[in-house]
Every structure is written in structure tokens, then in C-alpha cells.
Coordinates of C-alpha atoms and ligand atoms in Angstrom, one line a residue:
M1 CA 155.9 47.7 147.4
L2 CA 155.2 51.4 148.1
K3 CA 154.9 53.7 145.0
E4 CA 156.4 57.2 145.4
S5 CA 155.7 60.6 143.7
V6 CA 156.6 64.2 144.6
H7 CA 154.1 67.2 144.4
N8 CA 154.1 70.9 144.9
C9 CA 150.7 70.9 146.4
V10 CA 148.5 68.1 147.7
I11 CA 144.9 68.9 148.7
I12 CA 143.2 66.5 151.1
G13 CA 139.4 66.7 150.6
S14 CA 137.1 67.4 147.7
G15 CA 134.4 69.7 149.2
P16 CA 134.0 73.4 148.4
A17 CA 137.2 74.2 150.3
G18 CA 139.3 71.5 148.5
Y19 CA 138.0 72.2 145.0
S20 CA 138.3 76.0 145.4
A21 CA 141.9 75.6 146.5
A22 CA 142.4 73.2 143.6
I23 CA 141.0 75.8 141.1
Y24 CA 143.4 78.5 142.4
T25 CA 146.5 76.4 142.7
A26 CA 145.9 74.8 139.3
R27 CA 145.5 78.2 137.7
A28 CA 148.8 79.2 139.4
G29 CA 150.5 76.3 137.6
L30 CA 151.1 74.2 140.7
N31 CA 149.6 71.0 139.4
P32 CA 147.6 70.2 142.6
L33 CA 146.8 66.6 143.4
V34 CA 143.4 66.3 145.2
Y35 CA 142.5 63.3 147.3
A36 CA 138.7 63.1 147.3
G37 CA 138.3 60.6 150.2
K38 CA 135.3 58.5 151.0
N39 CA 132.8 61.3 150.3
P40 CA 133.8 62.8 146.9
G41 CA 132.3 66.3 146.6
G42 CA 131.8 66.5 150.4
Q43 CA 128.7 67.3 152.5
L44 CA 126.8 69.2 149.7
T45 CA 126.4 65.9 147.8
T46 CA 124.0 64.8 150.6
T47 CA 121.6 67.7 150.0
T48 CA 119.1 68.7 147.3
L49 CA 118.8 72.4 146.4
V50 CA 121.5 74.9 147.4
E51 CA 120.0 78.4 147.2
N52 CA 122.6 80.5 148.9
Y53 CA 125.7 79.8 146.8
P54 CA 126.3 83.0 144.8
G55 CA 125.9 82.7 141.0
Y56 CA 122.9 80.5 140.8
P57 CA 119.7 82.7 140.9
N58 CA 117.5 79.6 140.7
G59 CA 119.6 77.5 143.0
I60 CA 121.5 74.4 142.1
T61 CA 121.5 70.9 143.5
G62 CA 124.4 70.1 145.8
P63 CA 125.8 67.2 143.7
E64 CA 125.6 69.4 140.5
L65 CA 127.4 72.2 142.2
M66 CA 130.2 69.9 143.4
E67 CA 130.5 68.3 140.0
N68 CA 130.9 71.7 138.4
M69 CA 133.6 72.6 140.9
K70 CA 135.5 69.4 140.1
K71 CA 135.2 70.0 136.4
Q72 CA 136.5 73.6 136.8
A73 CA 139.5 72.4 138.8
E74 CA 140.3 69.6 136.3
S75 CA 140.0 72.0 133.4
F76 CA 143.0 73.9 134.8
G77 CA 145.0 70.7 135.4
A78 CA 144.1 69.5 138.9
I79 CA 144.3 65.7 139.2
V80 CA 141.5 64.3 141.4
K81 CA 142.1 60.9 142.9
R82 CA 139.4 58.8 144.7
Q83 CA 141.8 57.6 147.5
T84 CA 141.7 58.5 151.2
I85 CA 144.8 59.7 153.1
V86 CA 145.2 57.3 156.1
K87 CA 148.4 58.6 157.6
V88 CA 150.6 61.7 157.5
S89 CA 154.1 62.6 158.5
L90 CA 154.4 66.4 158.5
V91 CA 157.7 68.2 158.8
K92 CA 158.2 71.3 161.0
E93 CA 161.1 72.7 159.0
K94 CA 160.4 75.2 156.2
N95 CA 161.3 73.7 152.8
G96 CA 160.9 70.2 154.2
I97 CA 159.0 67.4 152.4
N98 CA 155.8 66.0 154.0
K99 CA 154.8 62.4 153.6
L100 CA 151.2 61.2 153.0
Y101 CA 150.0 57.6 152.8
T102 CA 146.9 56.5 150.9
D103 CA 144.5 53.7 151.5
N104 CA 145.8 51.9 148.4
N105 CA 149.3 51.9 149.9
E106 CA 150.8 54.8 148.0
K107 CA 153.3 57.1 149.6
V108 CA 153.0 60.7 148.3
L109 CA 155.6 63.4 148.9
A110 CA 154.4 67.0 149.1
K111 CA 156.2 70.3 149.4
A112 CA 153.0 71.8 150.8
I113 CA 149.6 70.5 151.8
I114 CA 146.1 72.0 152.1
I115 CA 143.9 70.1 154.6
A116 CA 140.2 70.5 153.6
T117 CA 138.8 67.3 155.2
G118 CA 135.6 69.0 156.5
A119 CA 133.4 67.9 159.4
L120 CA 130.5 65.6 160.0
S121 CA 127.4 66.5 161.9
K122 CA 126.6 64.1 164.7
D123 CA 123.6 61.9 164.2
L124 CA 121.1 60.5 166.7
G125 CA 121.6 57.1 165.2
L126 CA 118.0 56.4 164.4
E127 CA 117.0 54.5 161.2
S128 CA 114.1 56.9 160.7
E129 CA 116.5 59.9 160.9
E130 CA 118.5 58.4 158.0
R131 CA 115.3 57.8 156.0
F132 CA 114.1 61.4 156.3
K133 CA 117.4 63.2 155.6
G134 CA 116.6 65.9 153.1
Y135 CA 112.9 65.2 153.6
G136 CA 112.4 67.1 156.8
V137 CA 115.6 66.1 158.8
S138 CA 118.3 68.6 158.6
S139 CA 121.5 69.5 160.4
C140 CA 121.7 73.2 159.3
A141 CA 119.1 75.9 160.0
I142 CA 121.0 78.5 158.0
C143 CA 120.9 76.2 155.0
D144 CA 117.4 74.8 155.3
G145 CA 115.4 77.0 157.7
F146 CA 114.1 79.1 154.8
L147 CA 112.0 76.1 153.7
Y148 CA 110.1 76.0 157.0
K149 CA 108.5 79.5 157.0
D150 CA 105.4 79.5 159.2
K151 CA 105.8 75.7 159.9
V152 CA 106.2 73.8 163.2
V153 CA 109.6 72.4 163.7
A154 CA 111.8 70.8 166.4
V155 CA 115.4 71.3 167.3
V156 CA 117.4 68.6 169.1
G157 CA 120.3 69.6 171.4
G158 CA 121.2 71.9 174.3
G159 CA 124.5 73.5 173.3
D160 CA 125.3 76.7 171.6
T161 CA 124.6 75.4 168.1
A162 CA 121.2 74.1 169.1
L163 CA 120.3 77.4 170.6
E164 CA 121.6 79.4 167.6
E165 CA 119.4 77.2 165.3
T166 CA 116.4 77.6 167.6
I167 CA 116.8 81.4 167.7
S168 CA 117.1 81.6 164.0
L169 CA 114.2 79.2 163.3
S170 CA 111.9 81.0 165.8
Q171 CA 112.1 84.1 163.6
R172 CA 110.4 82.4 160.7
C173 CA 108.7 79.3 162.0
K174 CA 105.3 79.1 163.7
I175 CA 106.4 77.1 166.6
V176 CA 109.8 75.7 167.6
Y177 CA 110.1 72.8 170.0
L178 CA 113.5 72.4 171.6
L179 CA 114.2 68.9 172.8
V180 CA 116.9 68.6 175.4
R181 CA 118.1 65.2 176.8
S182 CA 119.1 66.5 180.2
G183 CA 117.5 69.0 182.6
E184 CA 119.6 71.9 181.6
L185 CA 121.1 73.7 178.7
R186 CA 124.9 73.5 178.0
A187 CA 124.9 76.7 175.9
S188 CA 126.5 79.9 177.1
K189 CA 124.5 82.1 179.5
A190 CA 124.4 84.9 176.9
M191 CA 122.8 82.6 174.4
Q192 CA 120.3 81.3 177.0
C193 CA 119.3 84.9 177.8
R194 CA 118.3 85.3 174.2
L195 CA 116.2 82.1 174.3
W196 CA 114.0 83.2 177.2
K197 CA 112.7 86.1 175.2
I198 CA 111.2 83.9 172.4
S199 CA 107.4 83.6 172.6
N200 CA 106.9 80.8 170.0
L201 CA 109.3 78.4 171.7
K202 CA 108.5 75.4 173.9
I203 CA 111.4 73.5 175.6
Y204 CA 111.1 69.9 176.5
F205 CA 113.8 69.0 179.1
Y206 CA 114.6 65.3 179.8
H207 CA 113.2 64.3 176.4
E208 CA 114.7 62.1 173.7
I209 CA 113.6 61.1 170.3
K210 CA 112.4 57.5 169.8
E211 CA 111.3 57.8 166.2
I212 CA 110.7 60.3 163.4
L213 CA 107.3 59.8 161.8
G214 CA 105.9 60.4 158.3
E215 CA 105.3 58.9 154.9
R216 CA 107.7 60.7 152.4
F217 CA 108.3 63.8 154.5
V218 CA 108.5 64.3 158.3
E219 CA 105.1 64.6 159.9
G220 CA 105.9 64.1 163.5
V221 CA 108.2 62.8 166.2
R222 CA 107.7 60.2 168.9
I223 CA 109.5 61.4 172.1
I224 CA 110.1 59.9 175.5
N225 CA 110.5 61.6 178.8
N226 CA 113.6 59.8 180.1
K227 CA 112.6 60.4 183.7
N228 CA 109.1 59.0 183.8
K229 CA 109.3 57.0 180.6
K230 CA 106.1 58.6 179.2
E231 CA 105.9 58.7 175.4
S232 CA 104.2 61.3 173.4
I233 CA 103.9 62.5 169.8
L234 CA 104.6 66.0 168.5
S235 CA 103.3 67.1 165.1
I236 CA 106.1 68.8 163.2
E237 CA 107.2 69.3 159.6
G238 CA 110.9 69.6 160.1
I239 CA 113.5 68.5 162.6
F240 CA 117.0 70.0 163.1
I241 CA 119.6 67.8 164.7
A242 CA 122.0 70.1 166.4
I243 CA 124.0 67.8 168.7
G244 CA 127.4 68.9 167.4
H245 CA 130.0 68.3 164.7
I246 CA 133.1 66.2 164.5
P247 CA 135.9 67.7 162.4
N248 CA 137.8 65.1 160.3
T249 CA 141.2 65.6 162.0
A250 CA 142.0 62.2 163.5
I251 CA 144.9 61.5 161.2
F252 CA 146.5 64.9 162.1
R253 CA 146.2 64.5 165.9
G254 CA 149.6 65.0 167.6
Q255 CA 151.1 66.7 164.5
I256 CA 148.9 69.7 163.9
N257 CA 147.6 72.0 166.7
L258 CA 143.9 71.3 167.3
D259 CA 141.5 73.1 169.6
Q260 CA 139.5 71.4 172.4
M261 CA 136.8 70.3 169.9
G262 CA 139.3 68.9 167.4
Y263 CA 139.2 71.7 164.9
I264 CA 142.5 72.7 163.3
I265 CA 143.8 76.0 164.7
T266 CA 144.8 78.5 162.0
K267 CA 146.5 81.8 162.6
K268 CA 144.0 84.6 162.7
G269 CA 143.1 86.0 159.3
S270 CA 145.0 83.3 157.4
T271 CA 145.0 79.5 156.8
H272 CA 148.5 78.9 158.3
T273 CA 148.7 76.0 160.8
N274 CA 151.6 75.5 163.2
I275 CA 153.4 73.6 160.4
P276 CA 154.8 76.1 157.9
S277 CA 154.0 74.0 154.8
V278 CA 150.5 72.9 155.9
F279 CA 147.4 75.0 155.5
A280 CA 143.8 74.4 156.5
A281 CA 140.5 75.5 154.9
G282 CA 136.8 74.9 155.2
D283 CA 134.8 73.3 158.0
V284 CA 137.8 71.5 159.4
Q285 CA 139.1 74.8 160.8
D286 CA 135.7 76.5 161.3
A287 CA 133.3 75.7 164.1
V288 CA 131.3 78.9 163.6
Y289 CA 130.2 79.5 160.0
R290 CA 130.3 76.1 158.4
Q291 CA 128.9 77.1 155.0
A292 CA 129.9 76.3 151.4
I293 CA 130.8 79.9 150.6
T294 CA 133.0 80.3 153.6
S295 CA 134.7 77.0 152.8
S296 CA 135.3 78.1 149.2
G297 CA 136.6 81.5 150.6
T298 CA 139.1 79.8 152.9
G299 CA 140.0 77.4 150.2
C300 CA 141.0 80.3 148.0
M301 CA 143.0 81.8 151.0
A302 CA 144.8 78.5 151.5
A303 CA 145.8 78.4 147.8
L304 CA 147.2 81.9 148.0
D305 CA 149.0 81.2 151.3
L306 CA 150.5 78.0 149.9
E307 CA 151.6 79.7 146.7
R308 CA 153.4 82.4 148.7
Y309 CA 155.0 79.7 150.9
L310 CA 156.4 77.8 147.9
M311 CA 157.8 81.0 146.3
E312 CA 159.6 81.9 149.5
N313 CA 160.8 78.5 150.5
H314 CA 161.3 76.2 147.4
Ligands
LIG401 C1 122.6 68.3 154.5 C2 123.5 69.5 154.3 C3 123.0 70.6 153.7 C4 123.8 71.8 153.5 N1 123.3 72.8 152.8 C5 124.1 73.9 152.7 C6 123.6 75.0 151.9 O1 122.5 75.0 151.4 N2 124.5 76.1 151.8 C7 125.7 76.1 152.4 O2 126.4 77.1 152.2 N3 126.1 75.1 153.1 C8 125.4 74.0 153.3 N4 125.8 73.0 154.0 C9 127.2 73.1 154.7 C10 128.3 72.8 153.6 O3 128.0 71.6 153.0 C11 129.6 72.7 154.3 O4 129.9 73.9 155.0 C12 130.7 72.5 153.3 O5 130.5 71.4 152.5 C13 132.1 72.4 153.9 O6 133.0 72.2 152.9 P1 134.4 71.6 153.2 O7 135.1 71.6 151.8 O8 135.1 72.2 154.3 O9 134.2 70.1 153.6 P2 133.2 68.9 153.2 O10 132.2 69.3 152.3 O11 132.9 68.3 154.5 O12 134.2 67.9 152.4 C14 135.2 67.2 153.1 C15 135.9 66.4 152.1 O13 137.1 65.8 152.7 C16 137.2 64.5 152.3 N5 138.0 63.8 153.3 C17 137.8 63.7 154.6 N6 138.8 63.0 155.2 C18 139.7 62.6 154.2 C19 140.9 61.9 154.1 N7 141.5 61.4 155.2 N8 141.5 61.7 152.9 C20 140.9 62.3 151.8 N9 139.8 63.0 151.8 C21 139.2 63.2 153.0 C22 135.8 64.0 152.2 O14 135.7 62.8 151.4 C23 135.1 65.2 151.5 O15 135.3 65.2 150.1 C24 125.1 71.8 154.2 C25 125.5 70.7 154.9 C26 124.8 69.6 155.0 C27 125.3 68.4 155.7

């Protein structure tokens, strides 16, 4: 038997975007309901020290920061549920009611929705990669590059993100190795032009990673030339996996407009999607910046856009 309830505002996702939207909508008296999903607190719960979120001069651990955001949202009346939304039925008409279905078989009716389901960085799928996450394996040079000043690091990938990470790391690291699986870079020509000017960069085309090596922290990487099958070891202290991100938009496909990579398309300068009562915030609609602060910023925007929508249509 399905249980039904009606809400002004349902927020899907409990990362910085979801909780920031919850703080604003709760303070506006909209009693938001937040579905936290399989990763409560979002991506930051998988990292240690966050040093670039404003307000914490000594940094704060990711899990602590997210627990603070949750508490702040709850203190204003947001209800946070552990469930995952598994299906949605979104209405195109203004003042229509959207239907959401949870993994514990509840049906939730919502006048308006904020999608803040984030994105996942793609993994290489190695056991050693999992073991060293946060101990030398990273998927974000903007977040962690600072820790590798004057050190030797490697970047994996050949697209725009990999090249951006490489360029940024080359400015503070001693040497950057770029490991590319094929014989060419997929990144834009403009980005490639910037790469050729870097003196402390060595590119390994046709190379893949077999294993990340070390005791507690990364100390090296065993790579294989996939043409001649020769293996070698590079001594490094950090490795940045930059082979792409997957936005969590599978359940919205066919109902919300997505770009070629699967990110939700929002109207420029706002969080509006093609569905009037549905707004998107955070990494799920941002293939460029992907930071906690930008996610919080768009979470705030989504809350204000949603509040205005409710005032005009309900
Ligand atoms: C290891 C690591 C370190 C990082 N370090 C930094 C840093 O130092 N500084 C910084 O600014 N940024 C950092 N980032 C990036 C930052 O974490 C992200 O930009 C930010 O978390 C994105 O926030 P978000 O709210 O959009 O989504 P996310 O944090 O990805 O959260 C998505 C949420 O949606 C939920 N969800 C997904 N699908 C469903 C569903 N169907 N139903 C219900 N819930 C769902 C998930 O459970 C999760 O709670 C780091 C990222 C990683 C991976």
C-alpha cells in the first residue's frame, strides 16, 4: 500500500546544494523535505580537510561541514529523510503537482522540487585506487592540489578536465606526468596549446595504470604501455584521476532537458529547468566549477527561485 503526503518543497540530495537550499526554504517557512539518498552529506563526506569553504580559517573536515549544514537546516524546520528517490513523474503545467517515489515505496506529492543530486567522478576501478583515496588519490586538483606543492604527481586522462588539472598542478608541483590511454588528447585545441608551453610536464601516451603503490600514502604507480606491454614504475606522491564525471540524472532522463553529458540544463543565470516547478542546483547542473561553495550558491538560488514560483503559482 503506497503512503501519500503533499509538500511545498521537496529537495532531492543532501550535499552542499541540497542543504543550502534547505536552509533557505526552511527559513522562508516552506517546511522543506530533504531526501538524503545513498550518500548522506554528499561528496564532501569522502574527504578529510576542506580548506576553501569560507568561514573556517583553520579548515574543517568534510563530514563535519556537512553535519553542520544538516543541523542548520533542521534547526529551521527542514525534515531530512534517509531514503532515495527512485522514480519521478514531473508535470509541465504551472501549479501542477509532481509525484516522487522513494525506495521504501512511498509516493510523495510536491508543488515544487529542487534537484541537487550531484555527480560522481569516474574511477579507474582499481582496488589500490580505492585504498589510497584521500591518501594521495584525488579527483579534484582545485580541492587538493595545494597539498602537493613542489611534489611529483600524475594526472590520468586526456580530456578537458585532465588538461585543466594538469595545467593547474604544473604551476605548483615539481613534475607532472600526464598518463593518456590513447595516442592523442581529446581536449580542445585551445587547451592543448596551453599544455605545450609547460616545461615541467611529461606526457605518456598509450599508458594505463596497473596499480597504485605505497604503504599508507601514494609513493608510486605501476604503468603499462598498452602497445608494447612494457611495464614501468613512476615515483609520485599524488595522483589525480580526471577521466570524467557522471551527473546523477538517470531518474530524470526523458522528463528534464539534459545536455550531451547528462547534466541538467538550467536557464542562464538561474536554476530554472524546462519544467516550471523544478529547479536544479549544484554539481548536477554544473560541469565546470564543481565546488562546494558554488553548489551552496546555486542551492541558495534554487531556494529563492522556488519561493518566487510558489508565490506566483500556488
Ligand atoms: C574527494 C573530494 C574532495 C573534494 N574536496 C573539495 C574541497 O576541498 N572544496 C570544495 O569546494 N569542493 C570539494 N569537492 C567537490 C564538492 O564535494 C562538490 O562540488 C560538492 O559536494 C557538490 O555538491 P552537491 O550538493 O551538488 O552534490 P553532492 O555533494 O554530490 O551530493 C549529492 C547528494 O545527492 C544525493 N542523491 C543522489 N541521487 C539521489 C536520489 N535519487 N535520491 C535522493 N538523493 C540522491 C546523494 O546521496 C548526495 O547526498 C570535493 C569532491 C571530492 C569527491
